[in-house]
XYZ file of C-alpha atoms in Angstrom:
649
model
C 41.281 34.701 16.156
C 40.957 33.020 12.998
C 39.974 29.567 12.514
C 39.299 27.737 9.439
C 37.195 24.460 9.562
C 37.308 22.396 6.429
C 34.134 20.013 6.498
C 33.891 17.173 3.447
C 30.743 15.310 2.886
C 30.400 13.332 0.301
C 26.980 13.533 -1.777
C 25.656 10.300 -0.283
C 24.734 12.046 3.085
C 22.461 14.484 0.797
C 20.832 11.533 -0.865
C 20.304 8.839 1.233
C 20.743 9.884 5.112
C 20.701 6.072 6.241
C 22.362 3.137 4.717
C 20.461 0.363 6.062
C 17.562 -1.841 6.004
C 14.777 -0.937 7.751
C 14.437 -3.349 10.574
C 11.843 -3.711 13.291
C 12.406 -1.688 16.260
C 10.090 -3.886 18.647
C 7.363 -1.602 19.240
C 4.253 -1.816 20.536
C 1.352 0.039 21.531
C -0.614 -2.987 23.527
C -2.543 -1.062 25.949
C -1.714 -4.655 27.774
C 2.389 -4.460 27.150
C 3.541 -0.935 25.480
C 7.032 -1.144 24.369
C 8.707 1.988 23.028
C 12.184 1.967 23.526
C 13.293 4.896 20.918
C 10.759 7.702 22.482
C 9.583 6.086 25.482
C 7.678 9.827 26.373
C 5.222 8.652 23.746
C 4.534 4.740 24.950
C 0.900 3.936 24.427
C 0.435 4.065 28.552
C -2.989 5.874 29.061
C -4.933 4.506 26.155
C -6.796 1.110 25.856
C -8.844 1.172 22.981
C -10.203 -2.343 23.637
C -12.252 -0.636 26.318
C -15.846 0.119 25.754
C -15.394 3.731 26.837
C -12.962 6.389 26.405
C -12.044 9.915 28.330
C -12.515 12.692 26.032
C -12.393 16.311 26.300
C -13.099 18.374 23.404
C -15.269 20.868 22.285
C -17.695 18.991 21.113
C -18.229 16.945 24.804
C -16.377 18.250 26.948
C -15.405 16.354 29.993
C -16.940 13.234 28.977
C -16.766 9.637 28.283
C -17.474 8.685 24.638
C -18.577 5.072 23.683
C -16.429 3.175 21.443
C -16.831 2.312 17.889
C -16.541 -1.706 18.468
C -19.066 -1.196 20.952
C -21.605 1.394 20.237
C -25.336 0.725 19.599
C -26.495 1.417 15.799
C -23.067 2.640 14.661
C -20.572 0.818 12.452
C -22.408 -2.693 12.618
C -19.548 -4.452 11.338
C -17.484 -3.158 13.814
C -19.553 -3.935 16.565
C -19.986 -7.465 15.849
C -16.635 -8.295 15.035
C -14.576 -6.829 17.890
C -12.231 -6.420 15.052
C -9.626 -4.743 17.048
C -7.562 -6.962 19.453
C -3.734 -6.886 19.730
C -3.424 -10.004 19.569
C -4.879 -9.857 15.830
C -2.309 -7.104 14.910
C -3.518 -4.336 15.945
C -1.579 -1.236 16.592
C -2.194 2.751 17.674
C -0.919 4.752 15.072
C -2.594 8.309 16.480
C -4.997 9.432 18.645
C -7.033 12.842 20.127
C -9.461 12.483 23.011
C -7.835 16.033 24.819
C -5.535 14.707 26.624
C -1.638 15.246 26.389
C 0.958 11.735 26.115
C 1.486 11.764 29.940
C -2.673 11.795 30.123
C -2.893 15.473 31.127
C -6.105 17.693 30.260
C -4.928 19.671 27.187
C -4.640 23.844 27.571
C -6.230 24.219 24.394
C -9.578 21.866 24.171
C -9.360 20.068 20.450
C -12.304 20.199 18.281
C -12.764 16.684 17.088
C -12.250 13.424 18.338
C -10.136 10.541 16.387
C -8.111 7.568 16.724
C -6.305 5.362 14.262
C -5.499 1.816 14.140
C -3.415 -0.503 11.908
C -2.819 -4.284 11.732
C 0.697 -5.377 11.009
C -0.169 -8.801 10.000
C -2.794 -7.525 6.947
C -1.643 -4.052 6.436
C -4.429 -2.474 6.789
C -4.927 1.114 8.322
C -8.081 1.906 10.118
C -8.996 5.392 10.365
C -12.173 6.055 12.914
C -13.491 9.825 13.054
C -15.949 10.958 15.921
C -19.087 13.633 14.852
C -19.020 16.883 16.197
C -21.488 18.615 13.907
C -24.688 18.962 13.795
C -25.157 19.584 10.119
C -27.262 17.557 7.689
C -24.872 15.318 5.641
C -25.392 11.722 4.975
C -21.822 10.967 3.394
C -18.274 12.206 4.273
C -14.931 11.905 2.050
C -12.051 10.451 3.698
C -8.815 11.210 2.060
C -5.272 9.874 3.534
C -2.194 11.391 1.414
C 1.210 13.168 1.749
C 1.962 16.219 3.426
C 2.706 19.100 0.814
C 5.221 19.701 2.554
C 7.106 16.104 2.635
C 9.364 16.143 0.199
C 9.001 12.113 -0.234
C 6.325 10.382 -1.055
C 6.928 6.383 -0.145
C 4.915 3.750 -1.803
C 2.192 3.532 1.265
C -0.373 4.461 -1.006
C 0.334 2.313 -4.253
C -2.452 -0.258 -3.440
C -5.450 1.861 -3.255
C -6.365 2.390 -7.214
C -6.643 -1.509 -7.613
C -3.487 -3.209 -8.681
C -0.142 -3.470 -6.937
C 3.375 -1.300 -8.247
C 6.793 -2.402 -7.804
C 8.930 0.053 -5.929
C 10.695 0.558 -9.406
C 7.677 1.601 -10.777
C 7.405 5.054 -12.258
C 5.573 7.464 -9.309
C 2.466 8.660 -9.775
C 2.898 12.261 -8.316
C 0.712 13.015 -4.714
C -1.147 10.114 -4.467
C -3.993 10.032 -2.526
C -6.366 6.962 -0.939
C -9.970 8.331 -0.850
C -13.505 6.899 0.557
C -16.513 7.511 0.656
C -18.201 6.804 4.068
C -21.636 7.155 5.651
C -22.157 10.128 7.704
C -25.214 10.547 10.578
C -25.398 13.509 12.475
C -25.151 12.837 15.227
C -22.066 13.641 17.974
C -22.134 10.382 19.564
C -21.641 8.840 16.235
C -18.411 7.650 14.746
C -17.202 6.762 10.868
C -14.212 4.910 9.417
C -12.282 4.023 6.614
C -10.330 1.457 5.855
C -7.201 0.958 3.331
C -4.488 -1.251 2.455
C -1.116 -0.169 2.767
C 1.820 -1.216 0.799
C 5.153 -1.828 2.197
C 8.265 0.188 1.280
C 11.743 -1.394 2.548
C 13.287 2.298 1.573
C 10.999 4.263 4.318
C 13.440 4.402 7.132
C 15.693 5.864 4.863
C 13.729 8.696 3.735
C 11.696 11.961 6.301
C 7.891 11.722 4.962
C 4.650 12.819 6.479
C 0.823 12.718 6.058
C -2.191 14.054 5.819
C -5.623 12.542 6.681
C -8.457 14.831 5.688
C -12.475 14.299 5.494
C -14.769 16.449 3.970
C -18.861 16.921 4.213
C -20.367 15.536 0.584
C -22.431 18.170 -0.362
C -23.697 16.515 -3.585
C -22.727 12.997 -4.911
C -23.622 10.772 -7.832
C -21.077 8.369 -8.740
C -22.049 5.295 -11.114
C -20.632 1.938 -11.682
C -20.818 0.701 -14.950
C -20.331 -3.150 -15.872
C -20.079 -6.139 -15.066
C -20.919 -4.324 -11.141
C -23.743 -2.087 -11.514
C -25.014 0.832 -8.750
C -24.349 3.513 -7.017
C -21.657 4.388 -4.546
C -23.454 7.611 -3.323
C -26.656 9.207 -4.214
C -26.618 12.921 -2.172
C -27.960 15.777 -3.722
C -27.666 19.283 -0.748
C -26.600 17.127 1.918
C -29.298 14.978 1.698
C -29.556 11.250 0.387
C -28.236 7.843 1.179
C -24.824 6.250 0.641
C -25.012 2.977 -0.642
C -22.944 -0.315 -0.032
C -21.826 2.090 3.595
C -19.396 3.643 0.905
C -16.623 0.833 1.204
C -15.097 2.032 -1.961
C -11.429 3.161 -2.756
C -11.176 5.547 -5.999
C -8.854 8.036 -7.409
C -10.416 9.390 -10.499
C -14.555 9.620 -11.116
C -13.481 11.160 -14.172
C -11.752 7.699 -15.113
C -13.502 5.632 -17.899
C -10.997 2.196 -17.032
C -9.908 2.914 -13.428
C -10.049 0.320 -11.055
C -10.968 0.472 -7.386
C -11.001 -1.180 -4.184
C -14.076 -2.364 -2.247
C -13.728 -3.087 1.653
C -16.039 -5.555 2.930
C -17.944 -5.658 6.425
C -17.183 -9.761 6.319
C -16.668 -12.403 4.621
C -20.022 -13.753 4.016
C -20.211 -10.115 2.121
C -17.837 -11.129 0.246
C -18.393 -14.241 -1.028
C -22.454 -13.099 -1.393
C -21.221 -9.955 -4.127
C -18.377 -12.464 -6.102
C -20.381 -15.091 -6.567
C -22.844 -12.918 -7.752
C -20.052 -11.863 -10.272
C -18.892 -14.981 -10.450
C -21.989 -17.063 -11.605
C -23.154 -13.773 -14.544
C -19.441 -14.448 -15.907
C -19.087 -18.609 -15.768
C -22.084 -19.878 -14.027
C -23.524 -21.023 -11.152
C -22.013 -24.505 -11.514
C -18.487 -23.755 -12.505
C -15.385 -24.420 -10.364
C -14.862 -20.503 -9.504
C -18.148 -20.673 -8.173
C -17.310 -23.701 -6.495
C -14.555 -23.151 -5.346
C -15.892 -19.484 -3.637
C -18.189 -22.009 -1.457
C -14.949 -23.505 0.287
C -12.741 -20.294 0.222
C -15.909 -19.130 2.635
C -15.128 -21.683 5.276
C -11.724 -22.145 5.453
C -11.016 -18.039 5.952
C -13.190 -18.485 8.996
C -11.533 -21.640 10.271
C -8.063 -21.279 12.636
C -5.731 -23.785 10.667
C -6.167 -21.159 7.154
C -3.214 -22.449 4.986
C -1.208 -23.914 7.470
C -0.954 -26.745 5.171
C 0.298 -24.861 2.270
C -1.073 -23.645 -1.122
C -0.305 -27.281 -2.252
C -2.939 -28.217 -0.168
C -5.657 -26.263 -1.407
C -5.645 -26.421 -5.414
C -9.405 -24.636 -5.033
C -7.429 -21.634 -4.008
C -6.587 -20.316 -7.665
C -9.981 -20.544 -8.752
C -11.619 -19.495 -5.526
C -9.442 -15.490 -6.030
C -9.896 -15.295 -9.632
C -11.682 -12.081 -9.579
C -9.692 -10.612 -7.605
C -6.414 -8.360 -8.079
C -5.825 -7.507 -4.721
C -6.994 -9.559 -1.369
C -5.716 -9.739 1.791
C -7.444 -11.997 4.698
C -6.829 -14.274 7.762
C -4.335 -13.514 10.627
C -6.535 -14.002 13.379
C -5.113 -15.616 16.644
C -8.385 -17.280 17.081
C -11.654 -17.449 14.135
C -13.503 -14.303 13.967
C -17.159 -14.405 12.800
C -16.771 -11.296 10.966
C -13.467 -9.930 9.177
C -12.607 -6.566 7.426
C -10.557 -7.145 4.230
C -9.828 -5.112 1.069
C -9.768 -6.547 -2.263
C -10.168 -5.427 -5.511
C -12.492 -6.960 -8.116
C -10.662 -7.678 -11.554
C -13.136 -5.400 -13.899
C -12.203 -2.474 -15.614
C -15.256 -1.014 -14.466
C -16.123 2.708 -15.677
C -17.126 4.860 -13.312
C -18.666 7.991 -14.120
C -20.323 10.871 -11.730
C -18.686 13.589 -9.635
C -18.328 14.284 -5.701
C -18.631 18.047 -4.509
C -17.309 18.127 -1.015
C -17.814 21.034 1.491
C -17.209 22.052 5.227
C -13.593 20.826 5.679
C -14.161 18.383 9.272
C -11.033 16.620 10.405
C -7.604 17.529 9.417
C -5.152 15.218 11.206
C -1.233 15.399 10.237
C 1.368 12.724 11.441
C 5.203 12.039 10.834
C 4.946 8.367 8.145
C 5.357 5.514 10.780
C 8.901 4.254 10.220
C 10.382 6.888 8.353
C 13.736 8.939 8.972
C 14.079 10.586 12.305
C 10.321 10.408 13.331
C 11.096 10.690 16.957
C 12.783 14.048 16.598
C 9.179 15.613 16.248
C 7.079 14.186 19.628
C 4.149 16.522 18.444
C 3.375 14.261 14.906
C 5.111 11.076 16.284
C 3.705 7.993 15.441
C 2.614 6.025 18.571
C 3.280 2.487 16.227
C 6.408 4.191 14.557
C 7.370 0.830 12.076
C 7.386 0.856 8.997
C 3.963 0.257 7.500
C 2.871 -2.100 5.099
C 3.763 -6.550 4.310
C 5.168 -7.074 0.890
C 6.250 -5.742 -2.266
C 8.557 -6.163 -4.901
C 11.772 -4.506 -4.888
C 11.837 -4.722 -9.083
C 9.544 -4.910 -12.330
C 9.203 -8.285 -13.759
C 10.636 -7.898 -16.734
C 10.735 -10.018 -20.305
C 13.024 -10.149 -23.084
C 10.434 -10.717 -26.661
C 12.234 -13.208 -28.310
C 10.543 -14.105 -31.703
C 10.478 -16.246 -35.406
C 8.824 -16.358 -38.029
C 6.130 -18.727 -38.778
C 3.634 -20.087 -41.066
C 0.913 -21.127 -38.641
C -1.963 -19.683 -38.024
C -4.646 -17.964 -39.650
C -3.049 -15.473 -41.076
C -0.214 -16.257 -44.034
C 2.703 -14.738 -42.272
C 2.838 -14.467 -38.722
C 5.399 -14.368 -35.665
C 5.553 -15.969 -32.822
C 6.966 -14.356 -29.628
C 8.292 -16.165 -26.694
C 8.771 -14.160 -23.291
C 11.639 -14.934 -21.200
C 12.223 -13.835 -17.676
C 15.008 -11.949 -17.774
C 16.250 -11.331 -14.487
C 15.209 -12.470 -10.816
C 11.643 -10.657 -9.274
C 13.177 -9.837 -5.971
C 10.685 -9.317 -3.312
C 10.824 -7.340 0.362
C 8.709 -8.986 3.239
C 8.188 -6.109 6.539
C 10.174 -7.114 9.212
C 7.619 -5.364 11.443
C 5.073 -7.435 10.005
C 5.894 -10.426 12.165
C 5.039 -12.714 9.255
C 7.446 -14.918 7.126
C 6.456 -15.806 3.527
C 5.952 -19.222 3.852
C 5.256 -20.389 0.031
C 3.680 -18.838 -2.959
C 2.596 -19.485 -6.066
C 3.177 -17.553 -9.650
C 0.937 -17.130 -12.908
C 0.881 -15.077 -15.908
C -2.160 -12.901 -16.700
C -3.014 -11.117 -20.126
C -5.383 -9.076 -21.554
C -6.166 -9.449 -25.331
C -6.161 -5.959 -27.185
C -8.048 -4.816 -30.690
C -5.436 -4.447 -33.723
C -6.020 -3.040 -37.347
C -4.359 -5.460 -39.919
C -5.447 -4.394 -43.073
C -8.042 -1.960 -42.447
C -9.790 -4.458 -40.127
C -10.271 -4.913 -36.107
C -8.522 -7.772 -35.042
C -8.191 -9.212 -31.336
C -4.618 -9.879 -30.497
C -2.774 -12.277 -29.824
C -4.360 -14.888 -31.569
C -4.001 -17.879 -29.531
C -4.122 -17.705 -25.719
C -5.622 -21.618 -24.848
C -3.034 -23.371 -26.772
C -0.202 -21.032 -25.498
C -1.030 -22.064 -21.884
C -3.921 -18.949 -20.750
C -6.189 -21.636 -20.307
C -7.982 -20.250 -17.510
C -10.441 -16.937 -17.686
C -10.485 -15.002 -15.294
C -12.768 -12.163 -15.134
C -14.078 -9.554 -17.731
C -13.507 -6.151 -18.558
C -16.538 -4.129 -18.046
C -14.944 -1.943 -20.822
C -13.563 -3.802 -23.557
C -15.646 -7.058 -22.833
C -13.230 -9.252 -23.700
C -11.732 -11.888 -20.740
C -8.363 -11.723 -19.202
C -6.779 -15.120 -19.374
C -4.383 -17.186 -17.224
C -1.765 -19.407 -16.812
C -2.111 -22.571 -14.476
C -0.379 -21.576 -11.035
C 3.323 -22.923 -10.038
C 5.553 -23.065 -7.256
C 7.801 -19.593 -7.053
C 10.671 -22.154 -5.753
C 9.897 -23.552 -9.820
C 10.160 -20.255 -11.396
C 13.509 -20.612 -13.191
C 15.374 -18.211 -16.466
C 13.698 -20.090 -19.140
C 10.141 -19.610 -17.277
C 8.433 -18.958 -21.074
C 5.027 -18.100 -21.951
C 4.168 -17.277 -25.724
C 2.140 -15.452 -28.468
C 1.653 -15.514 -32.104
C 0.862 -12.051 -34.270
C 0.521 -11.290 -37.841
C 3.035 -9.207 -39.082
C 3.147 -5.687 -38.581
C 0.017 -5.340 -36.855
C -0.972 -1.881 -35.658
C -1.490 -2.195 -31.875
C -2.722 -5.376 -30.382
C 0.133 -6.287 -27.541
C -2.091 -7.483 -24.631
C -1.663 -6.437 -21.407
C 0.372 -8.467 -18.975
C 0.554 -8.899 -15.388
C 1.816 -11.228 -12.533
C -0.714 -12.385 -10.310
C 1.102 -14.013 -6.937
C -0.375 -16.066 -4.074
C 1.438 -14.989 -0.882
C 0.841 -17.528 1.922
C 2.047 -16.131 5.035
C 3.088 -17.467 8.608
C 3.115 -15.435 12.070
C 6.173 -16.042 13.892
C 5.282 -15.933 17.275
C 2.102 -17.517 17.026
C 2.203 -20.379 15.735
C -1.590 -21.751 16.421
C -3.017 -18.210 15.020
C -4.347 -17.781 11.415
C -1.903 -17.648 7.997
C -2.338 -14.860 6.296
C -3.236 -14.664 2.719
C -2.508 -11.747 0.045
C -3.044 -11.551 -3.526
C -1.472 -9.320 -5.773
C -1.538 -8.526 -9.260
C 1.902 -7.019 -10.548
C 2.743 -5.390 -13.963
C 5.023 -6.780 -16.589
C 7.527 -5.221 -18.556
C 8.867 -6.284 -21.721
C 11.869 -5.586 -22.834
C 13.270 -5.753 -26.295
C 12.941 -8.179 -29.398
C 15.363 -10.640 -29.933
C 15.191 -13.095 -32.533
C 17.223 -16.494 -31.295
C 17.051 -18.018 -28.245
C 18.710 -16.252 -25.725
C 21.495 -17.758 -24.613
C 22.472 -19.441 -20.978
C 18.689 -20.729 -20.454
C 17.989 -23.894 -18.864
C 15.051 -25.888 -20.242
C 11.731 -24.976 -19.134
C 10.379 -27.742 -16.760
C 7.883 -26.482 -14.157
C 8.154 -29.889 -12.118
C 12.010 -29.817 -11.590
C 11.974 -26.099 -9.771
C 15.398 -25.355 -10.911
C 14.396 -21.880 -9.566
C 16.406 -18.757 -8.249
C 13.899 -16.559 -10.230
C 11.674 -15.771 -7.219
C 14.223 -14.267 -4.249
C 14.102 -11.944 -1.228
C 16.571 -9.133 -1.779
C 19.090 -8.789 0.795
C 20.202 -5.992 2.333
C 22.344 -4.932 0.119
C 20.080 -5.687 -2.877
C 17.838 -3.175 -0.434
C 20.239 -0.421 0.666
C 21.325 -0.403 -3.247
C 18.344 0.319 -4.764
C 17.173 2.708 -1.775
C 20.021 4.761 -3.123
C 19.439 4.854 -6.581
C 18.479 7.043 -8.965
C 15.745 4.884 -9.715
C 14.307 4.998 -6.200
C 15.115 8.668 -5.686
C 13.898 10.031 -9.038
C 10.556 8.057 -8.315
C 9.653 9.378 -5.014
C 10.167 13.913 -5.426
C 13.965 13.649 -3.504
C 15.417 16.920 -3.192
C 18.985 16.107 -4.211
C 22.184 17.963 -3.071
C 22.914 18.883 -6.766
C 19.814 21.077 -7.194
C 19.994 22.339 -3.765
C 21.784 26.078 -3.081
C 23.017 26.226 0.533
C 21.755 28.962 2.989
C 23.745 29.977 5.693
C 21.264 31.140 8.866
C 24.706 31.911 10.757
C 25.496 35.568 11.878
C 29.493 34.759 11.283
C 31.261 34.737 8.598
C 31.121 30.803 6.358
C 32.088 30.575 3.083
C 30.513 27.283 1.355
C 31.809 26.068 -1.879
C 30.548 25.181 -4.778
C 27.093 26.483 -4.004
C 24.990 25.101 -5.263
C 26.807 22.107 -4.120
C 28.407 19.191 -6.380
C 29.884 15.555 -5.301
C 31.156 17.800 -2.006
C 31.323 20.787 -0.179
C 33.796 22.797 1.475
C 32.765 25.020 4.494
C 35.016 27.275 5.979
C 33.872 29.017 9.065
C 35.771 32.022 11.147
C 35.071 31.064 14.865
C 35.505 33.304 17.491
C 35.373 30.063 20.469
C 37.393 27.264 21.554
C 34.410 25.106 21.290
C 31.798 25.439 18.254
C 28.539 23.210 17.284
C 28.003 22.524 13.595
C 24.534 21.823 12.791
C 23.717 21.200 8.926
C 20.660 20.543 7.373
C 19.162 20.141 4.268
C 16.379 22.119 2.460
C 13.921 18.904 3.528
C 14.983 19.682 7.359
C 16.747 16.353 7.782
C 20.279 16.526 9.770
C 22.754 15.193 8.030
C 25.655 16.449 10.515
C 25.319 17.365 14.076
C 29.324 17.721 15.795
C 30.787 19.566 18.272
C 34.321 20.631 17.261
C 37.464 22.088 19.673
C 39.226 24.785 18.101
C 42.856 25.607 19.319
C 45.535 28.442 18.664
């Protein structure tokens, strides 16, 4: 008997297999209070890493307790001292491998190596800590977190670890990868880490991704910083060497002559040591960033961090000037020593290479948050929310409005004014458990080296009178400052939020490079005694166009009246709108339904039309049953239907 089954899906279901936010699903791996209502056979129930001692079985010690990282003797100092690892600060199990099975049964098959990872929801920050099990003379080891080559999405996760922060409509840079370098002692009782700064991505729930976290033996090292930070990340030569700084640095390309990285620091007092350094060869022992470093130093130790406001601390801007990226505080109670990535503000060359050998961990895990996670228990995330804090959902983007001028040194010369010309839109984690409380906006830019008339010429021409009144750091590279705006309110960021340049005419390069540096001042909503947290982030500019007249529907630039609406959280549809788009999907390696073929794995007959499909598909299926599942997924091995259908004569 003949029956014909007529299924329409429209392309949607291809392209986007959710059409909602991604909101927090309330889970928690406190070894105290594990809550995992969407897979509760993978609860956090048998593991406390608090503890100073953990069951292990693998074949490196079999049968045996190993000592903790936070609390092991001559091992990750940093670590020790702080305790950095509570719940209560944020911290979540991602993964973890000690032999055991999720119901705490001895595995059949004894694992090899030893791992667990952490992450804290309030800083974003994933902690990666990798137990020895070989006996092999190595003093460094490459840690290396990226996709899955088989995940046909790559999120934004990633976007934070060369330096400087992307919009999610930024262009993608194809496989990322986050990469340290760590120290390495050989010895099995020994652990290392890396740490790295995730970015937030309010499409991840939307999407299946997956990842890889890989290290690798150094077998030879030398990598060089050149500039205004001088030294050496690694110095190995056949295994054998030191690793300088313990390796705390985030890179991409050694091959790079202007890549920036990030540096992780064991604490604050680190910190503030190395940037004042910095600080006092670029301005000067005695001037305000300097200064102002000095303060920043106590107040990220001291409980009440920001509660006031950014109003409250002017010092602030000065205090972060060097840096691109920070992120700090969110303690329930001070800590004496923190862990916090940053990045410095230097184009700093780096030169050198890293040959790595003896592939040692290879860990791969479904990305926490993303689409149908739970249907794979074997890679399931213990902490399956979406990673990450805050991003923007846009570019900020200018219109170049100019006229002509006589001023200046040069006898003909235009000046451009930049105008904002649509809202930045911003996404906060609702797994974060943090609410942006206020921030603050400037404009950065970098001058760049024209040729008018044969002759070099540093563009633009005037930044002090124009309002970059403030340097900030120096590029290792170029030498010359970036410069920058005084801060304002985001509430005071409004259409006619201006900043302006004058050039000769028709110079031959010389547009300086622009950025958005924010001041994120977040609060913890369910604790309200704990720590604010604090983020920096340095954000591209786009501009857009040359117009000459004023654009028109502007209101009156005023920074003290806040007219605002400039600065906004998108809302969920602003979210599940650009989640959907072409812009999101072309970004991030989608395998859309219109390049996709159908195969049919199905013994009976189905006839699927067009194939390769278009806006829909037709399936028509002989079924030989009353009753009949239809089960169709894509080439990415996401479901998009699963139905049970009654057939009748």
């Amino acid at each position: 008997m003949k029956k014909n089954l007529l299924v329409f899906i429209l392309f949607l279901s291809f392209a986007k297999q959710s059409s909602s936010q991604c909101l927090a699903k309330g889970i928690t791996t406190n070894p105290s209070a594990p809550v995992n209502n969407e897979l509760p056979s993978n609860k956090n129930l048998y593991f406390d890493w608090t503890q100073q001692f953990y069951n292990n079985n693998s074949t490196c010690q079999p049968n045996a307790q190993v000592e903790s990282p936070f609390y092991k003797i001559d091992n990750l100092e940093a670590l020790r001292t702080s305790k950095d690892m509570l719940p209560v600060d944020g911290w979540e199990l991602i993964r973890r491998e000690f032999g055991y099975t999720d119901a705490n049964i001895l595995k059949p098959d004894v694992p090899q190596h030893t791992y667990f990872i952490l992450y804290n929801k309030f800083t974003g920050v994933l902690r990666i800590l990798l137990k020895v099990c070989r006996g092999i003379d190595y003093n460094g080891a490459k840690i290396t977190l990226k996709f899955d080559a088989s995940s046909s999405w790559q999120t934004a996760l990633l976007s934070l670890t060369d330096g400087i922060a992307k919009p999610l409509a930024t262009t993608h840079v194809a496989n990322p990868a986050a990469q340290s370098v760590s120290v390495y002692i050989n010895d099995d009782t020994k652990w290392f880490y890396a740490d790295f700064p995730m970015a937030y991505d309010a499409c991840t729930c939307q999407y299946a991704s997956k990842l890889n976290i890989v290290s690798n033996l150094i077998a030879s090292s030398t990598i060089d910083l050149q500039g205004s930070i001088t030294g050496k990340i690694t110095s190995i030569t056949n295994g054998v060497g030191t690793v300088a700084n313990d390796g705390k640095y985030s890179f991409k390309d050694f091959a790079s002559s202007t890549e920036k990285f990030s540096k992780t620091y064991d604490n604050v007092d680190k910190m503030i040591t190395e940037s004042k350094n910095i600080t006092n060869a670029l301005f000067g022992s005695s001037s305000s960033q300097s200064t102002a470093l000095t303060t920043f130093q106590t107040a990220l130790k001291a409980n009440d961090f920001l509660k006031a406001g950014l109003a409250a601390v002017p010092w602030l801007k000065a205090a972060v000037s060097l840096f691109d990226i920070f992120i700090g505080g969110g303690k329930a109670s001070p800590q004496p020593v923190q862990i916090m990535p940053l990045a410095v503000n230097l184009a700093v060359k780096l030169s050198g290479s890293i040959s790595t050998s003896n592939q040692y961990h290879a860990i791969s895990f479904t990305t926490p948050g993303s689409l149908n996670a739970q249907n794979d228990p074997a890679v399931y995330p213990f902490y399956n929310e979406v990673l990450g804090v805050f991003n923007l959902l846009n570019v900020p983007t200018f219109i170049d409005n100019w006229s002509f001028t006589q001023s200046g040194p040069f006898p003909s010369a235009y000046k451009h004014t930049y105008y904002l010309k649509e809202p930045i839109r911003y996404v906060v984690n609702p797994a974060s458990g943090l609410v942006l409380q206020d921030a603050q906006i400037a404009y950065e830019a970098i001058p760049q080296v024209a040729t008018i008339t044969g002759e070099p010429v540093t563009l633009p021409l005037n930044f002090a009178s124009n309002g970059f009144t403030f340097p900030e750091s120096k590029d290792a590279v170029t030498g010359h400052y970036t410069y920058r705006t005084e801060y304002i309110n985001t509430s005071c960021l409004g259409n006619d939020h201006r900043f302006y340049f004058a050039f000769p005419a028709n110079p031959t390069g010389g547009v300086p490079k622009m950025y958005i540096k924010l001041l994120l001042n977040f609060k913890k909503v369910n604790d309200p005694n704990g720590q604010n947290v604090l983020q920096v982030l340095t954000f591209p500019i786009l501009i857009e166009g040359h117009l000459s007249g004023t654009p028109a529907g502007l209101v009156a630039f005023n920074p003290a009246a806040c007219v605002g609406g400039m600065f906004v959280q998108a809302n969920t549809a602003d979210i599940n709108t650009f989640c959907s788009s072409t812009t999101y999907k072309a970004n991030r390696g989608s395998r859309v339904a219109t390049k996709d073929s159908i195969v049919n794995n199905n013994s009976e007959s189905i006839t699927i039309f067009p194939n390769p499909v278009n806006d829909k598909i037709n399936v028509t299926m002989n079924s030989h049953e009353t009753i009949k599942n239809v089960l169709l997924v894509n080439l990415s091995g996401q479901t998009l239907l699963s139905k049970k259908y009654s057939f009748q004569s």
